[in-house]
Coordinates of N, CA, C and O in Angstrom, one line a residue:
X29 N -0.5 -22.6 5.7 CA 0.5 -23.1 5.2 C 0.1 -23.8 4.0 O -0.4 -24.9 4.4
X30 N 0.2 -23.5 2.9 CA 0.0 -24.8 1.8 C 0.4 -26.0 2.1 O 1.4 -25.8 2.3
X31 N -0.2 -27.1 1.3 CA 0.4 -28.5 1.6 C 1.7 -28.2 0.5 O 1.1 -28.4 -0.7
X32 N 2.1 -29.0 0.6 CA 3.5 -29.2 -0.4 C 2.9 -30.5 -1.5 O 2.4 -31.3 -1.2
X33 N 3.2 -29.8 -2.8 CA 2.9 -30.8 -4.4 C 3.8 -31.9 -4.1 O 5.0 -32.1 -3.6
X34 N 3.6 -32.6 -4.9 CA 4.3 -34.2 -5.2 C 5.8 -33.4 -5.3 O 6.0 -32.4 -5.9
X35 N 6.9 -33.8 -4.8 CA 8.0 -33.4 -4.8 C 8.4 -32.3 -4.0 O 9.9 -31.9 -4.0
X36 N 7.8 -31.8 -3.2 CA 8.3 -31.0 -1.8 C 8.0 -30.1 -2.4 O 8.0 -28.7 -1.6
X37 N 7.7 -29.6 -3.4 CA 7.9 -27.8 -3.4 C 6.2 -27.1 -3.2 O 5.4 -28.1 -3.3
X38 N 6.6 -26.2 -2.6 CA 5.1 -25.4 -2.5 C 4.4 -25.0 -3.7 O 5.2 -24.8 -4.3
X39 N 2.9 -24.9 -3.7 CA 2.6 -24.7 -4.8 C 2.7 -23.3 -5.1 O 2.8 -22.1 -4.4
X40 N 3.0 -22.6 -6.1 CA 3.3 -21.2 -7.0 C 1.5 -20.6 -6.6 O 0.1 -21.1 -6.3
X41 N 1.8 -19.0 -6.8 CA 0.7 -18.4 -5.9 C -0.5 -18.9 -7.3 O -1.7 -18.6 -6.8
X42 N -0.5 -18.6 -8.4 CA -1.1 -18.9 -9.2 C -2.2 -20.6 -9.1 O -3.1 -20.7 -9.8
X43 N -1.3 -21.1 -8.3 CA -1.9 -22.4 -8.2 C -2.9 -22.3 -6.8 O -3.2 -23.7 -6.3
X44 N -2.9 -21.4 -6.2 CA -3.1 -21.4 -5.3 C -4.9 -20.3 -4.6 O -5.0 -19.5 -5.3
X45 N -5.6 -20.6 -4.0 CA -6.7 -19.9 -3.7 C -7.2 -19.7 -2.2 O -6.3 -20.2 -1.5
X46 N -8.4 -19.8 -2.0 CA -8.9 -19.9 -0.9 C -8.9 -20.7 0.1 O -8.1 -20.6 1.4
X47 N -8.7 -22.1 -0.7 CA -8.4 -23.3 0.2 C -7.3 -24.2 -0.8 O -8.0 -25.5 -0.9
X48 N -6.4 -23.4 -1.8 CA -5.6 -24.3 -2.4 C -6.3 -24.4 -3.6 O -5.2 -24.9 -4.6
X49 N -7.2 -23.6 -3.8 CA -7.7 -23.7 -5.6 C -7.2 -23.0 -6.2 O -7.4 -21.6 -5.9
X50 N -7.1 -23.0 -7.4 CA -6.3 -21.9 -8.0 C -7.8 -20.5 -8.3 O -8.9 -20.8 -8.7
X51 N -7.4 -19.3 -8.2 CA -8.2 -18.1 -8.5 C -7.9 -17.2 -9.4 O -6.8 -16.1 -9.7
X52 N -7.9 -17.3 -10.7 CA -7.6 -16.7 -12.0 C -8.6 -15.5 -12.0 O -9.7 -14.8 -11.6
X53 N -7.8 -14.4 -12.1 CA -8.5 -13.1 -11.9 C -8.0 -12.2 -12.8 O -7.1 -12.4 -13.8
X54 N -9.3 -11.6 -13.7 CA -8.8 -10.7 -14.9 C -8.3 -9.2 -14.1 O -8.2 -9.1 -12.9
X55 N -7.6 -8.4 -15.2 CA -6.9 -7.4 -15.1 C -8.4 -6.4 -14.8 O -9.6 -6.5 -14.8
X56 N -7.5 -5.3 -13.1 CA -9.0 -4.9 -13.0 C -8.3 -4.3 -11.4 O -7.3 -4.7 -10.9
X57 N -9.5 -3.7 -10.8 CA -9.4 -3.1 -9.2 C -10.5 -4.3 -8.5 O -10.9 -4.7 -8.7
X58 N -9.5 -4.5 -7.2 CA -9.9 -5.3 -6.2 C -9.9 -4.9 -5.1 O -8.8 -3.6 -4.8
X59 N -10.4 -5.1 -4.1 CA -10.5 -4.8 -2.8 C -10.3 -6.3 -1.5 O -11.4 -6.9 -2.2
X60 N -9.2 -6.5 -0.9 CA -9.8 -7.1 0.1 C -9.9 -6.8 1.3 O -9.3 -5.5 1.8
X61 N -10.7 -7.1 2.7 CA -11.1 -6.8 3.3 C -10.8 -7.7 4.5 O -11.0 -8.6 4.7
X62 N -10.4 -6.9 5.2 CA -9.9 -7.3 6.7 C -10.6 -7.3 7.6 O -11.2 -5.6 8.0
X63 N -11.7 -7.9 8.2 CA -12.7 -7.6 9.6 C -12.4 -8.6 11.1 O -12.0 -9.9 10.4
X64 N -13.1 -8.2 11.8 CA -13.1 -9.5 13.2 C -14.2 -10.5 13.2 O -15.4 -9.9 12.7
X65 N -14.1 -11.5 12.8 CA -15.3 -12.4 12.7 C -16.1 -12.3 14.0 O -15.9 -12.5 15.1
X66 N -17.6 -12.3 13.7 CA -18.5 -12.6 14.8 C -18.6 -11.3 15.7 O -18.7 -11.1 16.8
X67 N -18.1 -10.1 14.8 CA -17.9 -8.5 15.4 C -16.5 -8.7 16.2 O -16.4 -7.5 17.1
X68 N -15.6 -9.2 16.1 CA -14.6 -9.2 17.5 C -13.7 -8.0 16.6 O -13.7 -7.7 15.6
X69 N -12.8 -7.2 17.7 CA -12.0 -6.1 17.6 C -10.5 -6.4 17.8 O -10.0 -7.0 18.6
X70 N -9.7 -5.9 17.6 CA -8.4 -6.0 17.8 C -7.4 -5.2 16.6 O -8.0 -5.2 15.9
X71 N -6.2 -5.6 16.8 CA -5.1 -5.0 15.9 C -5.0 -6.1 14.7 O -4.8 -7.1 15.1
X72 N -5.1 -5.7 13.5 CA -4.9 -6.7 12.3 C -4.0 -6.4 11.6 O -3.8 -4.8 11.5
X73 N -3.5 -7.3 10.7 CA -2.1 -6.3 9.4 C -2.7 -7.1 8.2 O -3.1 -8.2 8.0
X74 N -3.6 -6.4 7.4 CA -3.8 -7.1 6.0 C -2.4 -6.9 5.4 O -1.5 -5.7 4.9
X75 N -1.9 -8.0 4.0 CA -0.7 -7.4 3.6 C -1.2 -8.4 2.3 O -1.8 -8.9 2.2
X76 N -0.6 -7.3 1.2 CA -0.6 -8.2 -0.4 C 1.1 -8.3 -0.8 O 1.6 -7.3 -0.5
X77 N 1.1 -9.3 -1.3 CA 2.6 -9.4 -2.1 C 2.4 -9.9 -3.5 O 1.5 -10.4 -3.9
X78 N 3.5 -9.3 -4.2 CA 3.3 -9.9 -5.8 C 4.0 -10.9 -5.7 O 5.5 -11.2 -5.3
X79 N 3.8 -12.0 -5.9 CA 4.1 -13.5 -5.7 C 4.3 -14.1 -6.8 O 4.4 -15.1 -7.5
X80 N 4.6 -13.0 -8.5 CA 4.4 -13.5 -9.5 C 5.9 -14.2 -9.7 O 6.8 -13.3 -9.5
X81 N 6.3 -15.3 -9.6 CA 7.7 -15.3 -9.2 C 8.3 -15.8 -10.7 O 9.8 -15.8 -10.7
X82 N 7.6 -15.7 -12.2 CA 8.1 -16.0 -13.2 C 8.5 -14.8 -13.8 O 8.3 -13.7 -13.4
X83 N 8.7 -14.7 -15.1 CA 8.4 -13.5 -16.0 C 7.2 -12.7 -15.8 O 6.1 -13.6 -17.0
X84 N 6.9 -12.1 -15.0 CA 5.3 -11.3 -15.2 C 5.2 -10.8 -16.5 O 5.6 -9.9 -17.0
X85 N 3.4 -11.4 -16.9 CA 2.9 -10.3 -17.8 C 2.1 -9.5 -17.3 O 1.8 -8.7 -17.7
X86 N 2.0 -9.4 -15.8 CA 1.2 -8.3 -15.0 C 2.1 -7.6 -14.2 O 3.0 -8.3 -14.0
X87 N 1.8 -6.9 -13.7 CA 2.4 -5.8 -12.8 C 1.5 -5.4 -11.6 O 0.6 -4.8 -11.8
X88 N 1.9 -5.6 -10.0 CA 0.9 -5.0 -9.2 C 1.5 -3.6 -9.2 O 2.8 -2.8 -9.4
X89 N 0.5 -2.9 -8.7 CA 0.7 -1.3 -9.4 C 0.1 -0.4 -8.2 O 0.9 1.0 -7.7
X90 N -0.4 -0.8 -7.2 CA -1.1 0.1 -6.1 C -1.6 -1.2 -4.7 O -2.3 -1.9 -5.1
X91 N -1.3 -0.6 -3.8 CA -1.5 -1.0 -2.9 C -2.0 0.0 -1.5 O -1.4 1.0 -1.2
X92 N -3.5 -0.2 -1.2 CA -3.8 1.1 -0.6 C -4.6 0.2 0.8 O -5.3 -0.7 0.5
X93 N -5.1 1.0 1.9 CA -5.5 0.6 3.0 C -6.5 1.9 3.5 O -5.6 3.0 3.6
X94 N -7.5 1.6 4.0 CA -8.2 2.8 4.5 C -8.9 2.4 6.2 O -9.0 0.7 6.0
X95 N -8.0 3.3 7.2 CA -8.9 3.1 8.3 C -9.1 4.1 9.2 O -8.8 5.5 8.4
X96 N -9.1 3.9 9.8 CA -9.8 5.3 11.3 C -8.5 5.6 11.6 O -8.0 4.8 12.4
X97 N -7.7 6.8 11.7 CA -6.6 7.1 12.3 C -7.1 7.9 13.5 O -7.5 8.9 13.3
X98 N -6.3 7.7 14.4 CA -6.1 8.0 15.3 C -4.8 8.3 15.9 O -3.9 9.2 15.1
X99 N -3.9 8.7 17.3 CA -2.6 8.9 18.0 C -2.1 7.9 18.3 O -2.7 6.7 18.7
X100 N -0.7 8.0 18.8 CA 0.0 6.4 19.8 C -0.1 5.8 18.7 O 0.1 5.5 17.6
X101 N -0.6 4.4 19.2 CA -0.7 2.8 18.7 C -1.6 3.3 18.0 O -1.9 2.2 17.2
X102 N -2.7 3.9 17.6 CA -3.7 3.8 16.8 C -3.7 4.9 15.4 O -4.5 5.2 14.6
X103 N -2.0 5.0 14.8 CA -2.2 5.5 13.0 C -2.2 4.4 12.3 O -1.9 3.0 12.9
X104 N -2.0 4.7 11.2 CA -2.1 3.8 10.1 C -0.7 3.7 9.5 O -0.1 4.5 9.1
X105 N -0.1 2.5 10.1 CA 1.1 2.0 9.5 C 1.4 1.2 8.3 O 0.5 -0.1 8.2
X106 N 2.1 1.7 7.4 CA 1.8 0.7 5.9 C 3.4 0.4 5.4 O 4.1 1.5 5.6
X107 N 4.2 -0.9 6.0 CA 5.6 -1.1 5.5 C 5.4 -1.5 4.3 O 4.8 -2.3 3.7
X108 N 6.8 -1.5 3.5 CA 7.0 -2.2 2.2 C 8.9 -2.4 2.3 O 9.1 -2.1 3.2
X109 N 8.7 -3.0 1.5 CA 10.6 -3.4 0.9 C 10.5 -3.6 -0.4 O 9.6 -3.9 -1.6
X110 N 11.7 -2.9 -1.1 CA 12.1 -2.9 -2.5 C 13.0 -3.7 -2.7 O 14.4 -3.9 -2.0
X111 N 12.9 -4.8 -3.7 CA 13.9 -6.0 -3.7 C 14.6 -5.4 -4.9 O 14.5 -4.3 -5.9
X112 N 15.3 -6.2 -5.2 CA 16.5 -6.2 -6.2 C 17.9 -5.4 -5.9 O 17.9 -5.4 -4.5
X113 N 18.4 -4.7 -6.9 CA 19.5 -4.2 -6.6 C 19.8 -2.9 -7.1 O 20.7 -2.4 -7.3
X114 N 18.2 -2.1 -7.5 CA 18.7 -0.8 -8.0 C 17.6 -0.2 -7.1 O 16.5 -0.6 -6.7
X115 N 17.9 1.6 -6.8 CA 16.6 2.4 -6.5 C 15.4 1.8 -7.7 O 15.4 2.2 -8.2
X116 N 14.6 2.8 -6.6 CA 12.9 2.6 -7.4 C 12.4 4.0 -6.4 O 12.4 4.1 -5.6
X117 N 12.0 4.7 -7.4 CA 11.1 6.0 -7.1 C 9.4 5.5 -7.2 O 8.7 4.5 -8.0
X118 N 9.0 6.0 -5.7 CA 7.6 5.6 -5.4 C 7.1 6.6 -4.9 O 7.4 7.7 -4.2
X119 N 5.6 6.8 -5.4 CA 4.5 7.6 -5.0 C 4.2 7.3 -4.1 O 3.6 5.9 -3.6
X120 N 4.0 7.5 -2.5 CA 3.2 7.7 -1.4 C 2.4 8.6 -1.0 O 2.8 9.7 -1.3
X121 N 1.2 8.4 -0.6 CA 0.3 9.3 -0.5 C -0.2 9.2 1.0 O -0.6 7.9 1.8
X122 N -0.7 9.8 1.2 CA -1.9 10.1 2.9 C -3.3 10.7 2.5 O -3.3 12.2 2.4
X123 N -4.2 10.3 1.8 CA -5.3 10.9 1.6 C -6.3 11.1 3.2 O -6.3 10.1 3.6
X124 N -7.2 12.2 2.9 CA -7.8 12.7 4.0 C -8.7 13.3 3.6 O -10.1 13.0 2.8
X125 N -8.8 14.8 3.5 CA -10.2 15.5 2.7 C -10.5 15.0 1.5 O -11.6 15.2 1.3
X126 N -9.3 14.9 0.4 CA -10.1 14.6 -1.0 C -10.9 13.2 -0.9 O -11.7 12.6 -2.1
X127 N -11.1 11.8 0.1 CA -11.8 11.0 0.5 C -13.6 11.5 0.4 O -14.3 11.0 0.1
X128 N -13.6 12.7 0.6 CA -14.7 12.9 0.8 C -15.7 13.0 -0.6 O -16.8 12.7 -0.4
X129 N -14.9 13.3 -1.6 CA -15.5 12.7 -3.0 C -15.8 11.7 -3.2 O -17.0 11.4 -4.2
X130 N -15.6 11.0 -2.5 CA -15.9 9.3 -2.5 C -17.1 9.3 -1.5 O -17.3 8.0 -1.3
X131 N -17.7 10.2 -0.6 CA -18.8 9.6 0.3 C -18.2 9.3 1.7 O -18.9 9.1 2.2
X132 N -17.0 9.4 1.6 CA -16.2 9.1 3.2 C -16.5 10.5 3.9 O -16.7 11.3 3.8
X133 N -17.7 10.3 5.2 CA -18.4 11.3 5.8 C -17.5 11.9 7.0 O -17.7 13.0 7.2
X134 N -16.1 11.2 7.1 CA -15.3 11.8 8.3 C -14.1 11.5 7.9 O -13.6 10.9 8.5
X135 N -13.6 12.4 6.8 CA -12.2 11.6 6.4 C -11.2 12.9 7.4 O -11.5 14.0 8.2
X136 N -9.8 12.0 7.9 CA -8.7 12.8 8.5 C -9.0 14.0 7.7 O -8.1 14.5 6.8
X137 N -8.8 15.5 8.6 CA -9.0 16.7 8.0 C -7.0 17.0 7.6 O -7.1 17.9 6.8
X138 N -6.1 16.6 8.3 CA -5.0 17.2 8.2 C -4.1 15.7 8.3 O -3.5 15.7 9.4
X139 N -3.9 15.1 7.0 CA -2.6 13.9 7.4 C -1.9 14.4 7.3 O -1.1 16.0 6.8
X140 N -0.8 14.0 8.2 CA 0.3 13.7 8.2 C 1.3 12.6 7.9 O 1.1 11.5 8.4
X141 N 2.1 12.6 6.6 CA 2.7 11.3 6.1 C 4.0 11.5 6.7 O 4.9 12.8 6.2
X142 N 5.0 10.5 7.2 CA 6.0 10.4 7.4 C 6.8 9.2 7.1 O 6.0 8.1 7.5
X143 N 7.9 9.1 6.0 CA 8.7 8.1 6.0 C 9.5 7.5 6.8 O 10.8 8.4 6.7
X144 N 10.0 6.3 7.0 CA 11.1 6.0 7.9 C 11.6 4.6 7.6 O 11.2 4.1 6.8
X145 N 12.9 5.0 7.8 CA 13.6 3.8 7.4 C 14.0 2.8 8.6 O 13.2 2.9 9.4
X146 N 14.4 1.6 7.9 CA 14.1 0.5 8.6 C 15.0 0.7 10.2 O 15.0 -0.2 11.3
X147 N 15.7 1.9 10.2 CA 16.5 2.2 11.5 C 15.5 3.0 12.6 O 15.9 3.4 13.2
X148 N 14.1 3.4 12.1 CA 13.2 4.0 12.4 C 13.8 5.7 12.3 O 13.0 6.2 13.4
X149 N 14.9 6.0 11.3 CA 14.9 7.3 11.3 C 13.9 7.9 10.1 O 13.9 7.6 8.9
X150 N 13.5 9.1 10.4 CA 12.6 9.9 9.4 C 13.4 10.5 8.6 O 14.6 11.0 8.6
X151 N 13.1 10.1 7.3 CA 13.8 10.4 5.9 C 13.1 11.0 5.1 O 13.5 12.1 4.1
X152 N 11.8 11.8 5.4 CA 10.9 12.4 4.6 C 9.4 13.0 5.3 O 8.9 12.0 5.9
X153 N 9.1 13.6 5.3 CA 7.5 14.0 5.5 C 7.0 15.2 4.8 O 7.6 15.6 4.1
X154 N 5.5 15.2 4.9 CA 4.8 15.9 4.4 C 3.7 16.1 4.7 O 3.0 15.2 5.1
X155 N 3.2 17.5 4.9 CA 1.8 17.9 5.5 C 0.7 18.2 4.9 O 0.0 18.9 5.5
X156 N 0.9 18.2 3.7 CA 0.2 18.9 2.3 C 0.6 19.1 1.0 O 1.7 19.4 1.1
X157 N 0.1 18.6 0.5 CA 0.4 18.8 -1.3 C 0.7 20.0 -2.0 O 0.7 19.9 -2.9
X158 N -0.4 20.8 -1.0 CA -0.4 22.0 -1.6 C -0.6 22.4 -3.2 O -0.3 23.3 -4.1
X159 N -1.7 21.2 -4.2 CA -1.4 21.2 -5.3 C -0.4 21.5 -6.3 O -0.7 22.0 -7.2
X160 N 0.9 20.5 -5.7 CA 1.8 20.7 -6.5 C 1.5 20.2 -8.0 O 1.2 19.3 -8.1
X161 N 1.4 20.7 -9.3 CA 1.1 20.2 -10.3 C 2.4 18.9 -10.7 O 2.4 18.2 -11.1
X162 N 3.4 19.4 -10.2 CA 4.9 18.1 -10.0 C 3.8 16.8 -9.9 O 3.9 15.6 -10.6
X163 N 3.1 16.9 -8.4 CA 2.8 15.6 -8.0 C 1.8 15.5 -8.4 O 0.8 14.1 -8.5
X164 N 0.4 16.4 -9.0 CA -0.7 15.9 -9.8 C 0.1 15.1 -11.3 O -0.7 14.4 -11.4
X165 N 0.9 15.9 -11.3 CA 1.5 14.5 -13.0 C 2.0 13.3 -12.6 O 1.5 12.3 -13.5
X166 N 2.3 13.2 -11.5 CA 2.9 11.8 -11.1 C 1.9 11.0 -10.7 O 1.6 9.9 -11.1
X167 N 0.7 11.6 -10.3 CA -1.0 11.1 -9.7 C -1.1 10.6 -11.0 O -1.8 9.2 -11.1
X168 N -1.4 11.5 -11.8 CA -2.3 11.0 -13.5 C -1.1 10.0 -14.2 O -2.0 8.8 -14.6
X169 N 0.0 9.9 -13.9 CA 1.1 8.7 -14.4 C 1.0 7.5 -13.7 O 0.2 6.4 -14.8
X170 N 0.4 7.7 -12.5 CA 0.5 6.0 -12.3 C -1.1 5.6 -11.9 O -1.5 4.6 -11.1
X171 N -2.0 6.7 -12.4 CA -3.3 6.0 -12.4 C -4.0 6.3 -10.8 O -5.0 5.9 -10.7
X172 N -3.5 7.4 -9.8 CA -3.8 7.9 -8.6 C -5.0 8.9 -8.8 O -4.7 9.5 -9.6
X173 N -6.2 8.7 -7.9 CA -6.9 9.3 -8.2 C -6.4 10.7 -7.7 O -5.5 11.3 -7.0
X174 N -7.0 12.2 -8.4 CA -6.7 13.5 -7.7 C -7.3 13.6 -6.9 O -8.0 13.6 -6.3
X175 N -6.0 14.1 -5.9 CA -6.5 15.4 -4.7 C -7.5 16.3 -5.0 O -7.2 17.4 -6.3
X176 N -8.3 16.9 -4.1 CA -8.8 18.2 -4.3 C -7.8 19.1 -4.4 O -7.1 19.1 -3.5
X177 N -8.0 20.2 -5.2 CA -6.8 21.1 -5.8 C -6.8 22.1 -4.4 O -8.4 22.3 -3.5
X178 N -5.7 22.5 -3.5 CA -5.6 22.9 -2.2 C -6.0 22.2 -1.2 O -6.0 22.6 0.2
X179 N -6.5 20.8 -1.2 CA -6.5 20.2 0.0 C -5.6 20.1 1.2 O -4.0 20.1 0.5
X180 N -5.3 19.5 2.0 CA -4.5 18.9 3.0 C -4.0 18.0 2.8 O -3.5 17.5 4.0
X181 N -4.2 17.1 1.7 CA -4.0 15.9 1.5 C -2.3 15.8 1.5 O -1.9 17.0 1.4
X182 N -1.7 15.0 1.7 CA -0.3 14.5 1.7 C 0.1 13.6 0.7 O -0.2 13.0 0.1
X183 N 1.4 13.9 0.3 CA 2.0 13.4 -0.7 C 3.6 13.4 -0.7 O 4.0 14.8 -0.8
X184 N 4.4 12.2 -1.3 CA 5.9 12.2 -1.6 C 6.0 11.6 -2.9 O 5.6 10.1 -2.6
X185 N 6.7 11.9 -3.6 CA 7.8 11.3 -4.5 C 9.2 11.0 -4.3 O 9.5 12.2 -3.9
X186 N 9.8 9.6 -3.9 CA 11.0 9.3 -3.0 C 11.4 8.4 -3.8 O 10.8 7.4 -4.4
X187 N 13.2 8.9 -4.0 CA 13.6 7.5 -4.6 C 14.0 6.6 -3.6 O 15.1 7.3 -2.8
X188 N 14.1 5.3 -3.6 CA 14.8 4.7 -2.4 C 15.6 3.4 -2.8 O 15.4 2.7 -3.8
X189 N 16.7 2.9 -2.0 CA 17.1 1.8 -2.1 C 16.8 0.8 -2.2 O 15.7 0.6 -1.3
X190 N 17.3 -0.3 -2.2 CA 16.4 -1.6 -2.1 C 16.8 -2.2 -0.6 O 17.6 -1.5 0.2
X191 N 15.4 -2.7 -0.1 CA 15.4 -2.9 1.2 C 14.1 -2.1 1.9 O 13.2 -2.4 1.1
X192 N 14.3 -2.7 3.7 CA 12.9 -2.4 4.0 C 13.2 -0.8 4.3 O 13.9 -0.2 4.7
X193 N 11.8 -0.6 4.2 CA 11.1 0.7 4.5 C 10.1 0.4 5.4 O 9.3 -0.1 4.7
X194 N 10.0 1.2 6.8 CA 8.9 0.8 7.5 C 8.9 1.8 8.6 O 9.9 2.3 8.9
X195 N 7.7 1.9 9.3 CA 7.6 2.9 10.5 C 7.4 1.9 11.3 O 6.1 0.8 11.3
X196 N 7.9 1.7 12.5 CA 8.0 0.4 13.6 C 6.8 1.3 14.8 O 7.0 2.1 14.8

């Protein structure tokens, strides 16, 4: 937790960095990596929040996580919240086979993507994008990498109301 500034307010995101110093970054692609110190292992959670509370001139476009996906408690879970008072249309993807084009040697062969609401109810699923031209158009619109034509990668475009959407 950052130390309060004079007057008691907490520093804004632009005032913080690794040790409380500002870290100005140019527009571009970045990667945050979470690992266990000294080789330790266990369940971890990497998070990214858009903390620009002023009138932003930049916008957070994408958050992604790569992990070894298993079964039961070893699945990849990404929770998110839509703020405001209007619905938002989002692209959600589960890449597997198309990761091979980036040198991933053991990609998930058959991704299964499921979207849950905050009550843990399934509201949408996808087990293969099937080379949909409509989805490919959305990929291009938002700047997402292309899936290999006919691959078993999963994707969905959904319009969701404000609030929490996650998988417990």
